XYZ file of C-alpha atoms in Angstrom:
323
model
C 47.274 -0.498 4.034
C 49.980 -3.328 5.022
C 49.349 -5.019 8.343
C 52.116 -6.964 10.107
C 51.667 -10.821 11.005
C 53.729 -11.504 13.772
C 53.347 -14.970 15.079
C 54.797 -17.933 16.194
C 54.464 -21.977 16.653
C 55.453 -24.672 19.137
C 56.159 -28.023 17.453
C 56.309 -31.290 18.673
C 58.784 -33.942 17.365
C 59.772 -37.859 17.457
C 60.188 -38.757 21.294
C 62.348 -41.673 19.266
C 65.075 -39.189 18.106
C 65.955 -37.797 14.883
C 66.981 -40.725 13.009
C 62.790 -41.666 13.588
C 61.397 -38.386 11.822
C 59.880 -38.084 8.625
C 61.736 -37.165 5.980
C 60.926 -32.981 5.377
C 58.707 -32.971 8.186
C 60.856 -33.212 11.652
C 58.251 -31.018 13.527
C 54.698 -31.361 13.729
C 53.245 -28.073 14.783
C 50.740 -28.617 17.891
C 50.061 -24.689 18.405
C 49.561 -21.401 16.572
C 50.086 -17.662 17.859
C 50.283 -14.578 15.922
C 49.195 -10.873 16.494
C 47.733 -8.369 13.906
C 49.816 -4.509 13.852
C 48.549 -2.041 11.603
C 51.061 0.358 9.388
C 51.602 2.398 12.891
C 52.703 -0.865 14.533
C 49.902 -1.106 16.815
C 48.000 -4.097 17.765
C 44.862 -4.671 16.637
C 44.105 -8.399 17.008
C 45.555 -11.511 17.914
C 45.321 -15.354 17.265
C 45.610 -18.891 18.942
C 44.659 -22.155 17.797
C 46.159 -25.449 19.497
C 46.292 -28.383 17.211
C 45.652 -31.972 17.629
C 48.896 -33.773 16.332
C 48.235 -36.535 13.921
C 52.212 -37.266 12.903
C 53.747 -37.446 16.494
C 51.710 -38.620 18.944
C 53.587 -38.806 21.925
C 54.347 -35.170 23.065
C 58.339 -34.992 23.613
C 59.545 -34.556 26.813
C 61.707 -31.229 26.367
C 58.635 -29.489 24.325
C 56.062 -30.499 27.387
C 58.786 -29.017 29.880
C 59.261 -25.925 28.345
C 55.627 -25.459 26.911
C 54.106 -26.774 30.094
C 51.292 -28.673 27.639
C 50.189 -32.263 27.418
C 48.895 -34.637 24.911
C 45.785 -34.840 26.607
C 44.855 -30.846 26.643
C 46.250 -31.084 22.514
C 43.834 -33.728 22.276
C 40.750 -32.818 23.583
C 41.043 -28.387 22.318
C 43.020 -28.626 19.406
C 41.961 -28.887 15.866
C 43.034 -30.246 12.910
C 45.835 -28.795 11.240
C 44.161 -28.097 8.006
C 41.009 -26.147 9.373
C 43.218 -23.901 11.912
C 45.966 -22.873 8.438
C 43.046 -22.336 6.676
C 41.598 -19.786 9.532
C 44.595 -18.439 10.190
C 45.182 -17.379 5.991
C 41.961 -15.888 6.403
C 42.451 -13.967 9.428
C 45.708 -12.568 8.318
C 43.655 -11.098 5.311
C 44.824 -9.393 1.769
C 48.217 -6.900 2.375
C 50.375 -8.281 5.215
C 53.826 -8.879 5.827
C 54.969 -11.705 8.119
C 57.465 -11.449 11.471
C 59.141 -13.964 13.443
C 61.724 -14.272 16.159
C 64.093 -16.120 14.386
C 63.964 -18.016 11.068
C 62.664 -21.294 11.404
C 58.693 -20.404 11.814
C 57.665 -20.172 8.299
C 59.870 -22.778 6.880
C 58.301 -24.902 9.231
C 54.922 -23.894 8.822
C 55.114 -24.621 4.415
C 56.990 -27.797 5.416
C 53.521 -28.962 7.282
C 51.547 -27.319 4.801
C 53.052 -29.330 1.931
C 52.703 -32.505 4.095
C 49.386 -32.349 4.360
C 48.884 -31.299 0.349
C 47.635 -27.756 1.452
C 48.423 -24.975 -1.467
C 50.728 -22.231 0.012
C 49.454 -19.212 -0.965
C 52.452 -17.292 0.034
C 54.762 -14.970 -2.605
C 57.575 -16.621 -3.769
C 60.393 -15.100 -3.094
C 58.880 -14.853 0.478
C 60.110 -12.141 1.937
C 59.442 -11.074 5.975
C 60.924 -9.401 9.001
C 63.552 -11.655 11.366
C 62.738 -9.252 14.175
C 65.796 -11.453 16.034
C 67.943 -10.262 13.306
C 66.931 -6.934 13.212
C 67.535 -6.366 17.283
C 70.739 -7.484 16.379
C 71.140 -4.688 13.867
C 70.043 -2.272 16.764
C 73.124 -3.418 18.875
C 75.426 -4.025 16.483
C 76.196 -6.693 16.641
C 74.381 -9.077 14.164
C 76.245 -12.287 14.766
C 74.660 -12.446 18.388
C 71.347 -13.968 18.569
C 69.655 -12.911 21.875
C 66.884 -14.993 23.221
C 63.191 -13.324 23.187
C 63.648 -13.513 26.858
C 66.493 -12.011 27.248
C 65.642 -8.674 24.784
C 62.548 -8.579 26.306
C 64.355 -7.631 29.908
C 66.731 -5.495 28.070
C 64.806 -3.379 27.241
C 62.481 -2.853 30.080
C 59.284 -4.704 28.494
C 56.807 -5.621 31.395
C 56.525 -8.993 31.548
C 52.616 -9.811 32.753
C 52.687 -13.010 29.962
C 54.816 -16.161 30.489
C 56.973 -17.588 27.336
C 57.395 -20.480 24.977
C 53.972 -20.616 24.324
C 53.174 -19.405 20.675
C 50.828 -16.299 21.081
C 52.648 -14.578 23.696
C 56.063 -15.104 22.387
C 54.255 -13.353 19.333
C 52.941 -11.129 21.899
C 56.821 -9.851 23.041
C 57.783 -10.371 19.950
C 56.028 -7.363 18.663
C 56.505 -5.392 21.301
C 60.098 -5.425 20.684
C 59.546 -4.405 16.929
C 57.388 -1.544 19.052
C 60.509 -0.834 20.845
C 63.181 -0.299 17.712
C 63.125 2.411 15.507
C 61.353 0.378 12.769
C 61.624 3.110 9.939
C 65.492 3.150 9.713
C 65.657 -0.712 10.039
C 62.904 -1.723 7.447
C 64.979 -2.071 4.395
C 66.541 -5.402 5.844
C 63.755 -7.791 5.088
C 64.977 -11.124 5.179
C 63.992 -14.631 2.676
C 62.671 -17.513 3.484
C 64.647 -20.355 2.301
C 61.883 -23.302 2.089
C 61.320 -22.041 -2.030
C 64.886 -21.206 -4.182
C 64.794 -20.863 -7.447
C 64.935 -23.015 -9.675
C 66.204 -21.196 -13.126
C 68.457 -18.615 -13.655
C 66.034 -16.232 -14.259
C 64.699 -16.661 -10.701
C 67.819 -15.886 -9.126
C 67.226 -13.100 -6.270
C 69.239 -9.788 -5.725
C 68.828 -7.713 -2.968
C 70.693 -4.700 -1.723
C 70.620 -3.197 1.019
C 72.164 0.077 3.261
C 75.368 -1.973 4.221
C 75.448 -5.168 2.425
C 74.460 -6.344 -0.451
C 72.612 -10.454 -1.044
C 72.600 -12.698 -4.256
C 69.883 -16.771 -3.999
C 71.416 -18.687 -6.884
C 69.518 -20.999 -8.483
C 69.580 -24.460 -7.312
C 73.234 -26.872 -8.874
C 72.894 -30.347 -8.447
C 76.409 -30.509 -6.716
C 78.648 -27.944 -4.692
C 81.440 -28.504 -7.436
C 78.485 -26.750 -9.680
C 77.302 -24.274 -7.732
C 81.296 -23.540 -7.351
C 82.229 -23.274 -11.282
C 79.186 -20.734 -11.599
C 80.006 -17.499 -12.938
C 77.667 -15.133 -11.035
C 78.561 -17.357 -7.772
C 82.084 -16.714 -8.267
C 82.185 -13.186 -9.307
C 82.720 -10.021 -6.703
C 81.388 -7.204 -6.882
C 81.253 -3.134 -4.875
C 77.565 -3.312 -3.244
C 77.948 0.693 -3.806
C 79.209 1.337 -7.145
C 78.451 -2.223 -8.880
C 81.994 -2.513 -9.753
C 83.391 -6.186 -10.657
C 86.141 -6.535 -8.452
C 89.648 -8.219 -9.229
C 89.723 -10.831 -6.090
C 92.512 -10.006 -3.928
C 92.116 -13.074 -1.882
C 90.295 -16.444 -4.103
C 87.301 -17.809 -3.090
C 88.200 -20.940 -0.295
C 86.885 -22.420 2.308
C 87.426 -24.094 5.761
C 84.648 -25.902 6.371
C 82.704 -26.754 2.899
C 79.886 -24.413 4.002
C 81.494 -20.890 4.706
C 83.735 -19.316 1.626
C 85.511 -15.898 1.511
C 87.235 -13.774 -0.649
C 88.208 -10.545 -0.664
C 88.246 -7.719 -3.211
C 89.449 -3.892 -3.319
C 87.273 -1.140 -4.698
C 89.038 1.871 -5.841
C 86.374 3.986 -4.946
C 85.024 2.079 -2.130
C 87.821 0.198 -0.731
C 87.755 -3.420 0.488
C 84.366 -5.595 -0.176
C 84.371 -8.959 1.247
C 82.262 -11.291 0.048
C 81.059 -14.604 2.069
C 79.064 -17.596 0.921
C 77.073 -19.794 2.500
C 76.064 -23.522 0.827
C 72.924 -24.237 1.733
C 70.943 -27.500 0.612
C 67.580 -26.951 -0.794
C 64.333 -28.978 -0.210
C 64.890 -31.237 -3.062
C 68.845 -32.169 -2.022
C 70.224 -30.023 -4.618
C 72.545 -26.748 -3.599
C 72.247 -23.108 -3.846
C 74.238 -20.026 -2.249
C 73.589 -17.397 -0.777
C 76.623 -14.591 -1.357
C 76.869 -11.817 0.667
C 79.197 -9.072 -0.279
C 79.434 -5.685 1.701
C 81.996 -3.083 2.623
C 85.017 -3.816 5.130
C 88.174 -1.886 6.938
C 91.400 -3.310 6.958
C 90.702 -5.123 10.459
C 88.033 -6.812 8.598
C 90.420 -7.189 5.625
C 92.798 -9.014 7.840
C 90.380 -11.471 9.385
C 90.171 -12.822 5.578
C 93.780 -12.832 4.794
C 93.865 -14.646 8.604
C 91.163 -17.351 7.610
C 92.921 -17.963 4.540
C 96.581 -18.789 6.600
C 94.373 -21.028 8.825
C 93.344 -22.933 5.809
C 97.152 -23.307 4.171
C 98.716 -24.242 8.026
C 95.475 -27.040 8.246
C 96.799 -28.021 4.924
C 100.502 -28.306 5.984
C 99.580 -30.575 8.507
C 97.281 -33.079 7.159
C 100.502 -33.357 4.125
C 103.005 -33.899 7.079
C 100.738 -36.931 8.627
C 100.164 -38.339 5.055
C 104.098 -38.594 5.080
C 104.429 -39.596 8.447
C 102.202 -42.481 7.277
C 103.382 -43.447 4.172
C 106.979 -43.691 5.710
């Protein structure tokens, strides 16, 4: 029977700034929390390593204020990072799907795991719960991401732990999973983004109640990703109907792209992609198409004017300049 991992890590990074990190490592994880639930959600056990860092040894100064640690307590009880993975794989055991608050955690984690040449043993696609994501279902509003803190007063969770430290953010973390209606909200598993495919025939699509998701493959340009069929095309997450595109695909910022299509059975379906830059420096998307009304309709055709008035105005200085 399917457990649920839910954990969490505090990292450490350059005291020097960014520009000092190693490349596809910018956070060295120093500590490791996670509880176990069962298929009824209920906790069953829970885990916590510290670990000594070996990458960057001088312990930031915004991670020791808010984790309250110190190099010297990482030092002298935490262990390496390669013995405390390798007990926490074990611990998590056969049939188990992961949780987080938030999406960084397990990106993270295979990021140090590759570093230090340690096999992941994860599925790919891996999928898992954003239980951050999911609260934000269970407002409704799921552009909002509310702090652990902060859902954690909402909805009346006694708070006998402290937070940012990794096993009892984990702690809250499935207590608010306790606290939502998990049945109705467990077809919106989300993917982790650290492994994309690579091939066409690895190219993920999921659907889902009110939206629908399509992981191309990886393009070694945007211009590529761009010129790609299945990228470009539209399509009714209900019916499966190619769509006509009312409004073209375009873009304001190089990152975020609309369009907008009508459904005669459905009505309008707008789709959105995001560009995203994989491991290796190449480009996927991830397209999102789901179901709109006609306010949502209009915040397309809206974007789009922004675009041709930003337009207008970078021609007019290009005049004013050349004159």
């Amino acid at each position: 029977m399917k457990n649920y991992i839910i954990f969490d890590l505090e990292w450490n990074q350059s005291s020097e700034g960014k520009e000092n990190s190693i490349e596809h490592m910018p956070f060295e994880i120093i500590e490791l929390g996670a509880v176990k639930m069962d298929a009824n959600l209920q906790m069953v056990s829970e885990f916590h390593r510290l670990i000594a860092p070996q990458v960057y040894t001088e312990l930031h100064y915004k991670i020791s204020e808010v984790t309250h640690m110190d190099m010297l307590e990482l030092r002298r009880k935490g262990g390496l990072f390669t013995e405390v993975i390798r007990e926490f794989v074990e611990w998590c055991g056969e049939d188990y799907m992961f949780c987080t608050w938030g999406s960084m955690d397990l990106t993270e984690l295979q990021r140090n795991m590759e570093y230090y040449h340690i096999e992941i043993p994860f599925a790919r696609p891996l999928y898992y719960y954003d239980v951050q994501k999911l609260y934000a279902l269970v407002r409704g509003n799921i552009r909002e991401k509310t702090s652990l803190d902060k859902a954690v007063e909402e909805l009346a969770i006694q708070q006998d732990r402290p937070f940012h430290r990794a096993l009892d953010d984990a702690f809250y973390t499935g207590k608010v999973l306790q606290h939502m209606d998990f049945r109705v909200w467990e077809p919106y598993v989300s993917m982790d983004y650290y492994w994309v495919p690579g091939r066409k025939e690895e190219e993920i699509y999921l659907e889902f109640p009110t939206y629908s998701k399509y992981v191309s493959r990886t393009f070694p340009d945007k211009e590529a990703a761009l010129r790609d069929k299945t990228v470009n095309d539209l399509v009714c997450h209900k019916c499966r109907r190619m769509l006509r595109k009312k409004v073209r695909w375009f873009s304001l910022n190089q990152r975020l792209y609309f369009s907008l299509g009508v459904c005669p059975q459905h009505g309008y379906v707008r789709g959105k992609i995001r560009m995203k830059k994989a491991e290796n420096g190449e480009f996927y998307v991830v397209k999102t198409m789901r179901l709109v009304d006609e306010e949502g309709a209009e915040g397309v055709f809206l974007k789009r004017e922004e675009l041709r008035e930003k337009r207008h105005i970078r021609s007019d200085i290009k005049k004013v300049k050349k004159k």
